[in-house]
Short mmCIF file of C-alpha atoms and ligand atoms in Angstrom, two decimals:
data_model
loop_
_atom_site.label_atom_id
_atom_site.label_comp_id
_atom_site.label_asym_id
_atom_site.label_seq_id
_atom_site.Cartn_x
_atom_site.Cartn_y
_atom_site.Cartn_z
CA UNK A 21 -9.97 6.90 -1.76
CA UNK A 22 -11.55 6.55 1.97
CA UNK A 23 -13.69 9.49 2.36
CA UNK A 24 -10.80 11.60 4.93
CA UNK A 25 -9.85 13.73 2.02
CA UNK A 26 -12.93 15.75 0.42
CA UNK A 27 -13.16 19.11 -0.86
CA UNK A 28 -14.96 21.42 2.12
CA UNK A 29 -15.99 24.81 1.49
CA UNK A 30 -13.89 24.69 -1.96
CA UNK A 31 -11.17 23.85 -0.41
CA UNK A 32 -9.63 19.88 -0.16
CA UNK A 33 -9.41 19.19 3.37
CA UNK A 34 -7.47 15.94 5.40
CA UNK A 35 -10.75 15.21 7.58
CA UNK A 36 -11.65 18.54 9.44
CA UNK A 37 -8.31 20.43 8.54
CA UNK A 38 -7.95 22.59 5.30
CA UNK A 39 -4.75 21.56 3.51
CA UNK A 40 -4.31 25.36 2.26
CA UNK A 41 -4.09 25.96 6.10
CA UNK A 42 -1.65 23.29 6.68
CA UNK A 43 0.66 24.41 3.61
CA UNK A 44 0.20 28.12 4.80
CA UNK A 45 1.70 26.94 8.46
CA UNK A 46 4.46 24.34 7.14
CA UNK A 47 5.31 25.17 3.73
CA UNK A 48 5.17 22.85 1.43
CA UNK A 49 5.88 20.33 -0.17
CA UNK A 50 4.65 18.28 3.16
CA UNK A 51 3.41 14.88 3.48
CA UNK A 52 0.00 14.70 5.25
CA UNK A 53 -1.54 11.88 6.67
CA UNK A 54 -4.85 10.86 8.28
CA UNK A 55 -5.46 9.43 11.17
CA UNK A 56 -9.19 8.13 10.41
CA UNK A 57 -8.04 6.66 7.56
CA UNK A 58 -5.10 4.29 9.15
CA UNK A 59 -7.56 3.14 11.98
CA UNK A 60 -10.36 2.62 9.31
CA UNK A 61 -8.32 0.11 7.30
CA UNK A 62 -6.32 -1.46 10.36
CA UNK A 63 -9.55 -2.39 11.86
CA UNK A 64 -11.23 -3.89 8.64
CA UNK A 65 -7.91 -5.84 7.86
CA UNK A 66 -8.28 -7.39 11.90
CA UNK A 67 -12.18 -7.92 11.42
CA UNK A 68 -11.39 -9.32 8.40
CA UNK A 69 -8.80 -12.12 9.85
CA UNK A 70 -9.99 -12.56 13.56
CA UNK A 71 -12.40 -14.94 12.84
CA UNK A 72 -9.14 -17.19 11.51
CA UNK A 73 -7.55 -16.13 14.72
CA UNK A 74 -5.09 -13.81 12.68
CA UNK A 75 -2.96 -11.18 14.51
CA UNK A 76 -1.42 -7.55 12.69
CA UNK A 77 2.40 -7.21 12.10
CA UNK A 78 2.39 -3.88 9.84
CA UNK A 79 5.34 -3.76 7.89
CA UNK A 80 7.24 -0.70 9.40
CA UNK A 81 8.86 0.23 5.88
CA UNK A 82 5.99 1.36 4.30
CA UNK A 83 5.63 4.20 6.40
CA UNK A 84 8.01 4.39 9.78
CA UNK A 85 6.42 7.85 10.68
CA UNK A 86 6.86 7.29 14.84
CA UNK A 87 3.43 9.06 14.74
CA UNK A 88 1.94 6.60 12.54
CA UNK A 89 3.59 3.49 14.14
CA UNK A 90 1.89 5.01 17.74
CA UNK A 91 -1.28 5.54 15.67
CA UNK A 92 -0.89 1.35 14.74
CA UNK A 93 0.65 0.22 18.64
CA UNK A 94 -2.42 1.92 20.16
CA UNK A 95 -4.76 -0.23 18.30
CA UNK A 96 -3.15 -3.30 18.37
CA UNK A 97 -0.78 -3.70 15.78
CA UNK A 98 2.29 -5.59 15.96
CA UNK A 99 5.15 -4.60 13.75
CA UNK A 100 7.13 -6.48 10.91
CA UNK A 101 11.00 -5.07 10.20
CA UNK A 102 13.42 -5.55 7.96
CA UNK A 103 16.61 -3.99 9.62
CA UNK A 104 17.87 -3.46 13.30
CA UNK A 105 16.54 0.57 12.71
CA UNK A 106 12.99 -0.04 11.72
CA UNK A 107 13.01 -2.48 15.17
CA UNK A 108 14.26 0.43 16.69
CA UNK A 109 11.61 2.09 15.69
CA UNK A 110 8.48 0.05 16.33
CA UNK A 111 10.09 -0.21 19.84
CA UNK A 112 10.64 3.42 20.35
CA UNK A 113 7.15 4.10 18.99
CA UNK A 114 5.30 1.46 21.81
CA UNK A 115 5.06 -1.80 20.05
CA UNK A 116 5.79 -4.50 22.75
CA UNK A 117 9.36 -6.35 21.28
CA UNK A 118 7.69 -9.61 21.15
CA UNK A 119 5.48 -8.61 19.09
CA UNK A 120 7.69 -7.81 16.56
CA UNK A 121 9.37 -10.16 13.68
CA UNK A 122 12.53 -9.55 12.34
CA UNK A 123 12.36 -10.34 8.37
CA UNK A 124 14.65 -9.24 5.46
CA UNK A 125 17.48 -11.01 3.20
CA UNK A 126 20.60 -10.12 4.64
CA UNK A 127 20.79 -9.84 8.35
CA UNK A 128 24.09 -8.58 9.74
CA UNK A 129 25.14 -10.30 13.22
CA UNK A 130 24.90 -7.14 15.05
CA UNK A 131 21.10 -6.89 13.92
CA UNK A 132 20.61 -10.31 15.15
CA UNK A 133 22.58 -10.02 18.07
CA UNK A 134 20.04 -7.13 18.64
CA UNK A 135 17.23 -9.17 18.13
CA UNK A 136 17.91 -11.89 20.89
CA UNK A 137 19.23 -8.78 23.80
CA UNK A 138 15.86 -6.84 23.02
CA UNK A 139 13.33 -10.17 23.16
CA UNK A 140 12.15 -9.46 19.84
CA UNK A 141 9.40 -12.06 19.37
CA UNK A 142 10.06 -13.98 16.01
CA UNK A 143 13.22 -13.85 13.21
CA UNK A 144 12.07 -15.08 9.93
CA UNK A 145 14.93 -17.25 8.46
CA UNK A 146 15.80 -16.52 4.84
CA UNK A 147 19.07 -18.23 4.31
CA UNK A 148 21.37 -21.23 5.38
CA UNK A 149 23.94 -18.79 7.08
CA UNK A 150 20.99 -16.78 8.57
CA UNK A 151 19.90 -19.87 10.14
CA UNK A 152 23.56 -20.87 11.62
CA UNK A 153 24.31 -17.47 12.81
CA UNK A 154 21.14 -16.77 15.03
CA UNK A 155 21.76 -20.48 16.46
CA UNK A 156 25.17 -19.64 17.40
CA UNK A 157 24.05 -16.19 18.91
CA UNK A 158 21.06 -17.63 20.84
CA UNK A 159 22.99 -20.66 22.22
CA UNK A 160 25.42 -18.08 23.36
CA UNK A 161 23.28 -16.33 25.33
CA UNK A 162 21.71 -19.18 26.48
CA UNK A 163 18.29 -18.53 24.41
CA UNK A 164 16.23 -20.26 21.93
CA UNK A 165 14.89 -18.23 19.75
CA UNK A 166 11.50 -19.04 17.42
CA UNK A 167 12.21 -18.74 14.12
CA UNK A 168 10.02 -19.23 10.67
CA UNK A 169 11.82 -20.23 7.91
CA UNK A 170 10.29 -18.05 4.88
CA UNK A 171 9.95 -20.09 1.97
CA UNK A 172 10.03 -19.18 -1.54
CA UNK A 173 7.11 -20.53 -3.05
CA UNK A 174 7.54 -20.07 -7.08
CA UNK A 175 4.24 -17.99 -8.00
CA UNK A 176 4.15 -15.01 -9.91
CA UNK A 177 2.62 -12.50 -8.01
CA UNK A 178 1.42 -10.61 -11.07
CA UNK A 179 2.79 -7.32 -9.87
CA UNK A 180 5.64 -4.91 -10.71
CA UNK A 181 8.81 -6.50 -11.52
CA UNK A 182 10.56 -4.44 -9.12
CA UNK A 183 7.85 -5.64 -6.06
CA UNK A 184 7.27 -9.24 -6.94
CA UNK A 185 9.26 -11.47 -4.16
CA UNK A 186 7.35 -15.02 -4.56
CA UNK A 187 9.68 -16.51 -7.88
CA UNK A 188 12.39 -18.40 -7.98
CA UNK A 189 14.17 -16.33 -9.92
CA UNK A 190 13.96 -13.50 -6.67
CA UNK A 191 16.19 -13.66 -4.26
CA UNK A 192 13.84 -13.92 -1.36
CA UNK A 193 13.42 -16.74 1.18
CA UNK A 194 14.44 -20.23 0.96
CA UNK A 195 13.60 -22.00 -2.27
CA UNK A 196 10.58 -24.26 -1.06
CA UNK A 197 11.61 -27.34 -2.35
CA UNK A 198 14.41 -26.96 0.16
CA UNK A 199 12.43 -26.36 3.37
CA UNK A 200 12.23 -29.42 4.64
CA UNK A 201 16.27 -30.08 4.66
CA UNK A 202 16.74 -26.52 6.17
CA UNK A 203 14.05 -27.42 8.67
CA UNK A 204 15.46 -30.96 10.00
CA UNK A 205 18.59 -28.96 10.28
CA UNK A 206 17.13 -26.07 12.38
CA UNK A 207 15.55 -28.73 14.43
CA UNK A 208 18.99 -29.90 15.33
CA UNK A 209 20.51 -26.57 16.40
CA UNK A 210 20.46 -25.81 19.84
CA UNK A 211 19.80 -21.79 19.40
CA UNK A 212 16.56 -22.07 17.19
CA UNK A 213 13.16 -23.24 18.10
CA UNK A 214 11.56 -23.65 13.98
CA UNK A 215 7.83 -23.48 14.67
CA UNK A 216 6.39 -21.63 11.94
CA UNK A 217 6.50 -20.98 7.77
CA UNK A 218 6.55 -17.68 6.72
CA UNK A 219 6.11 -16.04 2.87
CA UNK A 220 5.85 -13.19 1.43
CA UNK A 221 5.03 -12.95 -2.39
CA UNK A 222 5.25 -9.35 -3.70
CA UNK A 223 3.63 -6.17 -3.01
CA UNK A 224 0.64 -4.51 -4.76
CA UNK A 225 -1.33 -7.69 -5.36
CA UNK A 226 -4.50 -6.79 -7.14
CA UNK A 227 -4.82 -10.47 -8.45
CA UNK A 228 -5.56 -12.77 -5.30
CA UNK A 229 -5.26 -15.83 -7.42
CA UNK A 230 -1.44 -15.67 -6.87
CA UNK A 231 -2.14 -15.99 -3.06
CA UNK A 232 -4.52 -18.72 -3.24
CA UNK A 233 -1.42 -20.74 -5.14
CA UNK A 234 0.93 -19.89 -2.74
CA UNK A 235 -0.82 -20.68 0.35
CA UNK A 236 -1.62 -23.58 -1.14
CA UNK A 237 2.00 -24.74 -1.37
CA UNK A 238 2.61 -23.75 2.24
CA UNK A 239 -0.37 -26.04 3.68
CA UNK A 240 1.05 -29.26 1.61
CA UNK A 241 4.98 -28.17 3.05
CA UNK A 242 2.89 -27.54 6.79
CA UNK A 243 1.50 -31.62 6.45
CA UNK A 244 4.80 -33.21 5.09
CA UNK A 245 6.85 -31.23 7.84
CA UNK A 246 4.32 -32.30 10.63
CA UNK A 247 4.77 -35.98 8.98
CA UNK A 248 8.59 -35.66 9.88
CA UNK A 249 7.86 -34.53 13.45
CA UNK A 250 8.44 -31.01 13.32
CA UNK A 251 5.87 -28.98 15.03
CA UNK A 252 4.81 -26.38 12.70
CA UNK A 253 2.32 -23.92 14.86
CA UNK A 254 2.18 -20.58 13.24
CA UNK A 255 2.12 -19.84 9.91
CA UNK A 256 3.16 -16.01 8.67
CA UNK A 257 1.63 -15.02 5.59
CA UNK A 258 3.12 -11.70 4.76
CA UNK A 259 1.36 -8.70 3.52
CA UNK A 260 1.55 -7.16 -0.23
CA UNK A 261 -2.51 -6.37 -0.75
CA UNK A 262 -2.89 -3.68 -3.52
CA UNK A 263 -4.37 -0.47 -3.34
CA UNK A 264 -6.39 0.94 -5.99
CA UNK A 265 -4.34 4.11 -7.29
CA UNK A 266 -6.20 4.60 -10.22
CA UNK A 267 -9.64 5.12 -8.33
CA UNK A 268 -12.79 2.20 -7.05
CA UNK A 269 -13.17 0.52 -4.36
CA UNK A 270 -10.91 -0.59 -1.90
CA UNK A 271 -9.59 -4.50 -2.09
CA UNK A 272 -11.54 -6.98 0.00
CA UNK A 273 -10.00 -8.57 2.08
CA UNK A 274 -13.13 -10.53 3.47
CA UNK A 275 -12.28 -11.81 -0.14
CA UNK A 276 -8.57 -12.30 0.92
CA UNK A 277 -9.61 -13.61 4.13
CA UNK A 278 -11.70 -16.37 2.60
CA UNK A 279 -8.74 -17.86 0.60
CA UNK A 280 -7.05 -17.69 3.77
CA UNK A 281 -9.37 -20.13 5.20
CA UNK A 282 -9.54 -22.53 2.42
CA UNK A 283 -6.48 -22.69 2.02
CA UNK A 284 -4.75 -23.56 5.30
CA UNK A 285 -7.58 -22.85 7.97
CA UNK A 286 -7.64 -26.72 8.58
CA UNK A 287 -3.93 -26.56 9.59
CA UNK A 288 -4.98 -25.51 13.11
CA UNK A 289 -2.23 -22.79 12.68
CA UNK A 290 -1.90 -19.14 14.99
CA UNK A 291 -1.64 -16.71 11.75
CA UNK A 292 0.48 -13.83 11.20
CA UNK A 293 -0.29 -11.14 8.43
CA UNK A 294 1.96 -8.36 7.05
CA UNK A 295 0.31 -5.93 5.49
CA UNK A 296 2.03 -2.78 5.00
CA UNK A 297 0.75 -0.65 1.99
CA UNK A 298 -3.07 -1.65 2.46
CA UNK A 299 -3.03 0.33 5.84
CA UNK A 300 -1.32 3.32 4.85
CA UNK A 301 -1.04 4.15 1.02
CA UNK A 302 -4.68 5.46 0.74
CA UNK A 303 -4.23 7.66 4.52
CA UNK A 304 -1.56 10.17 3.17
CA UNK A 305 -1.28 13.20 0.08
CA UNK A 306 2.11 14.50 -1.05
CA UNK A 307 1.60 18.41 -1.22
CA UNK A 308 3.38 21.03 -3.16
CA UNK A 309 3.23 24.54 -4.84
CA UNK A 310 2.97 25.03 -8.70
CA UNK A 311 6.29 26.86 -9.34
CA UNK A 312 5.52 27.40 -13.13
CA UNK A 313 3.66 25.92 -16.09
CA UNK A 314 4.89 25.69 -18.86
CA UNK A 315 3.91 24.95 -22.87
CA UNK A 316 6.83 23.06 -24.46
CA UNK A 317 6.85 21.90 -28.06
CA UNK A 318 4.75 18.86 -27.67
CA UNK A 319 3.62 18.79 -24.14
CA UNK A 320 2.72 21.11 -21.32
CA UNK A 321 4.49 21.10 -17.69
CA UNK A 322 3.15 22.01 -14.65
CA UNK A 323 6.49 22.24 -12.22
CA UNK A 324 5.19 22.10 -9.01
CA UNK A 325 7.93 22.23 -5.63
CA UNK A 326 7.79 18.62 -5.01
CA UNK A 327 9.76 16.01 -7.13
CA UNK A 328 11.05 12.58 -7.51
CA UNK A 329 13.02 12.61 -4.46
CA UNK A 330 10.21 13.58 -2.31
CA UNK A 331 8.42 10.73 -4.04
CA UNK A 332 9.76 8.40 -6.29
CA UNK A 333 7.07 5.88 -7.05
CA UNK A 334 6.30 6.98 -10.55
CA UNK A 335 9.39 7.15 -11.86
CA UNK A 336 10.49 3.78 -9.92
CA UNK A 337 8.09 1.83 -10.68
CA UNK A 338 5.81 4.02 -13.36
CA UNK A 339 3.56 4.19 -10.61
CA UNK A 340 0.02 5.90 -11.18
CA UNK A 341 -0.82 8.67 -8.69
CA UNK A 342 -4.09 10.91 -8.63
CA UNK A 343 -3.53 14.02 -8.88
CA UNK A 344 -5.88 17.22 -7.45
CA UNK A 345 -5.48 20.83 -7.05
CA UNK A 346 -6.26 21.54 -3.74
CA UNK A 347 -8.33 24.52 -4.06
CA UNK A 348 -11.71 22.80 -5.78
CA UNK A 349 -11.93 22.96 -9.35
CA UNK A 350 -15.00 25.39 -10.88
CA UNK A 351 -17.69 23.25 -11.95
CA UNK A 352 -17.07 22.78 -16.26
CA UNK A 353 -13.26 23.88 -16.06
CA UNK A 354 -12.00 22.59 -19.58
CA UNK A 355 -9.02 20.45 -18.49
CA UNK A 356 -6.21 20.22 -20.02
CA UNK A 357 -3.39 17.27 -20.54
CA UNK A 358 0.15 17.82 -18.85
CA UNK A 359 2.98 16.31 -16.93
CA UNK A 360 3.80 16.94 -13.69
CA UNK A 361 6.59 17.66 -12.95
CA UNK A 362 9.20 18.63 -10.70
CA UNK A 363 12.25 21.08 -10.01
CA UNK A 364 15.16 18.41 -9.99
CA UNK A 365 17.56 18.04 -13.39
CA UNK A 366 16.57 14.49 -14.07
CA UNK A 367 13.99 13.99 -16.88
CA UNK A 368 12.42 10.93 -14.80
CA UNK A 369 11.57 13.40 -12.15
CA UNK A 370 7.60 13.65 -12.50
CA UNK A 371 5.11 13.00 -10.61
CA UNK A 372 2.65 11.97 -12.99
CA UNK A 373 2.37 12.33 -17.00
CA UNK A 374 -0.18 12.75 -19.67
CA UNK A 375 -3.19 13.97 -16.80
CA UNK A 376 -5.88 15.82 -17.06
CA UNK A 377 -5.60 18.72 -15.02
CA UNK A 378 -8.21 21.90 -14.70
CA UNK A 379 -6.21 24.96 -15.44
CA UNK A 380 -3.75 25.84 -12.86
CA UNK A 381 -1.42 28.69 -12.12
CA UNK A 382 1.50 29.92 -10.12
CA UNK A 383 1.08 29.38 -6.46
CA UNK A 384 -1.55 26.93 -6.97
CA UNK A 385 -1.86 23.59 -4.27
CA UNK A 386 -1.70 20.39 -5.95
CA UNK A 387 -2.15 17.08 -4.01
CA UNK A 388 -0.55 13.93 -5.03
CA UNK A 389 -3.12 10.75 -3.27
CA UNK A 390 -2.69 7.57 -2.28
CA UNK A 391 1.37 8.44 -1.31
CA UNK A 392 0.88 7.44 2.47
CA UNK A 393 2.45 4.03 1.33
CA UNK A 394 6.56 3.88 0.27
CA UNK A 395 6.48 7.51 0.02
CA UNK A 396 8.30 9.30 2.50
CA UNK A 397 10.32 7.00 3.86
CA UNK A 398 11.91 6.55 0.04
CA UNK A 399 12.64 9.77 0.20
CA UNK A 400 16.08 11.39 -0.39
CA UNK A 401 17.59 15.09 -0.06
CA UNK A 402 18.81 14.84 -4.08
CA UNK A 403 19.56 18.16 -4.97
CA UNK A 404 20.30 19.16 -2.27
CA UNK A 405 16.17 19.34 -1.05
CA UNK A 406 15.63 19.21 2.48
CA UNK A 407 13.92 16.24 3.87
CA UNK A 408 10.38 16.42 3.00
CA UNK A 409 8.04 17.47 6.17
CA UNK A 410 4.82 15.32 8.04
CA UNK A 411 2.19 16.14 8.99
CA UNK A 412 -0.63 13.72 11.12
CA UNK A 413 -4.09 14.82 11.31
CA UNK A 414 -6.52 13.73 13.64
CA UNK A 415 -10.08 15.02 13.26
CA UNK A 416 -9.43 19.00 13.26
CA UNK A 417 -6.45 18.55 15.06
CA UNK A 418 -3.41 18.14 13.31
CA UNK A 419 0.66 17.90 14.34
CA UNK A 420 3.81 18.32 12.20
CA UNK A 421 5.59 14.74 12.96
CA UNK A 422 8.48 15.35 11.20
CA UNK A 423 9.55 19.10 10.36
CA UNK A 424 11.33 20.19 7.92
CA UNK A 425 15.28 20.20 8.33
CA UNK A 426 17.06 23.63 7.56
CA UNK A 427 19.83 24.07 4.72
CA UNK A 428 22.05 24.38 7.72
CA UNK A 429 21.31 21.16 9.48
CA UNK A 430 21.25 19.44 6.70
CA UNK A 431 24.66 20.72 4.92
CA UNK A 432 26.43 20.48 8.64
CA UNK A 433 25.90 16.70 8.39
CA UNK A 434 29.21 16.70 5.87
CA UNK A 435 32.69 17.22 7.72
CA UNK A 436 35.48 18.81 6.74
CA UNK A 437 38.52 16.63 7.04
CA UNK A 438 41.51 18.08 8.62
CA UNK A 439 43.70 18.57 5.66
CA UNK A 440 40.97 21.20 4.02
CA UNK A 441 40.07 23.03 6.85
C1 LIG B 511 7.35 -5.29 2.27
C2 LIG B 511 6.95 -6.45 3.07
C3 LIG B 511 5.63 -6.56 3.54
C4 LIG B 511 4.55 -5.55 3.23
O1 LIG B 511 4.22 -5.48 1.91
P1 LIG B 511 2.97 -4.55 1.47
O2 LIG B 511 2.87 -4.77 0.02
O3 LIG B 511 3.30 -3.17 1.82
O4 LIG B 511 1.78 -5.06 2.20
C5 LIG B 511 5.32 -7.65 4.32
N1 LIG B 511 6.25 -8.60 4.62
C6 LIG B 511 7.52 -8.54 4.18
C7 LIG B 511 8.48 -9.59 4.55
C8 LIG B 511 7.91 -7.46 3.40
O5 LIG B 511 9.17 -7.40 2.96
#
């Protein structure tokens, strides 16, 4: 974990600010992230890939906190979407439209439409029809738009099922076999100006091996499309660099950086990287309040105030998150095993099972790590469980991003219909 969140006078802390303090001022559960710890990683990922002349698209959905996506446009970043509301976003949040891209399976013509009257720098192509429709659109408005075409590259990604994007099988991109057809045609359209291949093989790569395959496959479709006169310039390589949630060191991406260059640095290529969970995951901490613990037949729960809905990475993908109570453990504390656990009737609703906790009690802090990444923004109100608060900290300042919702804003989002009221 970067060194933001350490235990301080007994207490953990989120840089300079006590997370006691924060959950005696907001309440919990909150969400609390940490400055320090997005800029750290944002500016090893760009040392990392400047040399190759590598620019920053984070991608939004991993965390779409407007305060985070500031934190990002101030030092640099450019932003990579996946629907017309994350674009909203990153534009509302300071990142310049062109340097956004527009990615995702299934764009709707209002979201391209969007994408052409807001100058939105790049749409990455992912179907036939996709391809056809943003032609049409562009030519209509008398643009051309530049487009990648993302290709699906058949590799195994050697992820989670539920995260891995690069196989055939997924239904992701443009089978890469393919590419060059669906190139020649976009080189006919009138709307589309196809100048760059873009991919994107699964999230939470621990393996780089996977990427060094891939990339591979992209620099052999870059020569054969150059061969048929179609001026391939950019290349985007997507993001999905792991995170190490069961503790060590973080990935290297001078490592990831290096296959980058042996792979397609001869291609004389601008490059465009993705990453969304590498610059965020380790920043945040989910934090709730132990509502009860409790000895069952054959295993012991400690129900804290926080559950699946607030973050549903365990039971999505049986996702491993550390867990710490936030007030420092005494020095020998036997631990015990337990699930944790939270308040909503579902039995996948933990947060983590079979841990080692020191003894806890009652109105006891616990904080979940490495949840800055696909944590809030998967977040529901199941149960009826207000949307879960943010929090941004900044040395020993800190802000609440998003509060809390009350029971009466969010039940007076329903309407009555005439004939009941
Ligand atoms: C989700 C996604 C990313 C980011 O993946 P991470 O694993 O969070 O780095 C990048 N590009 C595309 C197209 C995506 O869908």
């Amino acid at each position: 974990m970067p060194e933001v969140f350490t235990y301080q006078h007994g207490s953990l802390h989120a840089e300079a600010v006590d997370l006691a303090l924060i959950a005696a001022e907001v309440g919990t559960p909150f969400y609390c992230y940490s400055s320090a710890a997005i800029t750290e990683r944002y500016r090893r990922f760009a040392a990392a890939v400047a040399p190759l002349g590598g620019r920053i698209c984070y991608a939004v959905k991993a965390n779409s906190n407007q305060a985070v996506l500031a934190t990002l446009a101030r030092l640099g970043a450019g932003a990579d979407v996946v629907s017309e509301g994350e674009a909203r976003r990153a534009v509302a949040a300071g990142i310049p439209p062109e340097r956004i891209v527009f990615s995702g399976v299934g764009k709707t013509e209002a979201e391209l439409a969007y994408t052409l009257d807001t100058g939105i720098g790049q749409v990455n192509i992912e179907s036939e029809r996709d391809l056809e429709l943003l032609s049409r659109l562009a030519a209509a408005r008398g643009k051309r738009m530049p487009i990648a075409i993302r290709v699906n590259p058949d590799v195994d990604a050697l992820t989670h099922a539920k995260i891995s994007t690069g196989k055939a099988e997924n239904k992701f991109g443009i089978d890469i076999n393919q590419a060059p057809r669906v190139f020649a045609r976009a080189a006919d359209l009138p709307g589309v100006e196809p100048m760059s291949v873009a991919l994107h093989i699964g999230s939470q790569l621990t393996d780089f091996a996977p990427y060094e395959q891939a990339f591979g496959r992209v620099a052999e479709l870059v020569r054969s499309l150059r061969a048929a006169g179609i001026a391939i310039r950019h290349l985007d390589l997507g993001g999905g660099i792991g995170v190490p949630y069961h503790g060590g060191p973080a990935p290297d991406v001078a490592a990831y950086a290096e296959i980058v260059r042996r792979t397609v640095g001869d291609l004389d290529c601008a490059l465009l990287f993705e990453p969304g969970r590498y610059l965020v995951a380790e920043a945040g901490v989910l934090v709730g309040t132990v509502i009860d613990v409790k000895q069952g037949a054959t295993r012991r729960f400690v129900v804290g105030d926080f559950a699946m809905n607030d973050l549903i990475r365990p039971t999505l993908y049986e996702a491993y998150h550390p867990v710490l109570p936030v007030a420092e453990p005494v020095r020998g504390a036997t631990s015990s095993i337990v699930d944790v656990v939270g308040p909503i009737c579902e039995t996948g609703d933990f947060l983590a099972r079979d841990r080692a906790l020191p003894p806890v009690e009652p109105g006891d802090l616990l904080a979940v790590t490495h949840a800055g990444a696909y944590g809030a923004v998967m977040s529901s109100t199941y149960n009826t469980r207000p949307m879960v608060p943010e929090v941004l900290v900044n040395g020993a300042d800190w802000a609440v991003v998003r509060p809390r919702p009350s029971y009466e804003a969010l039940i007076g989002l329903d309407q009555i219909p005439g004939w009941l009221a």
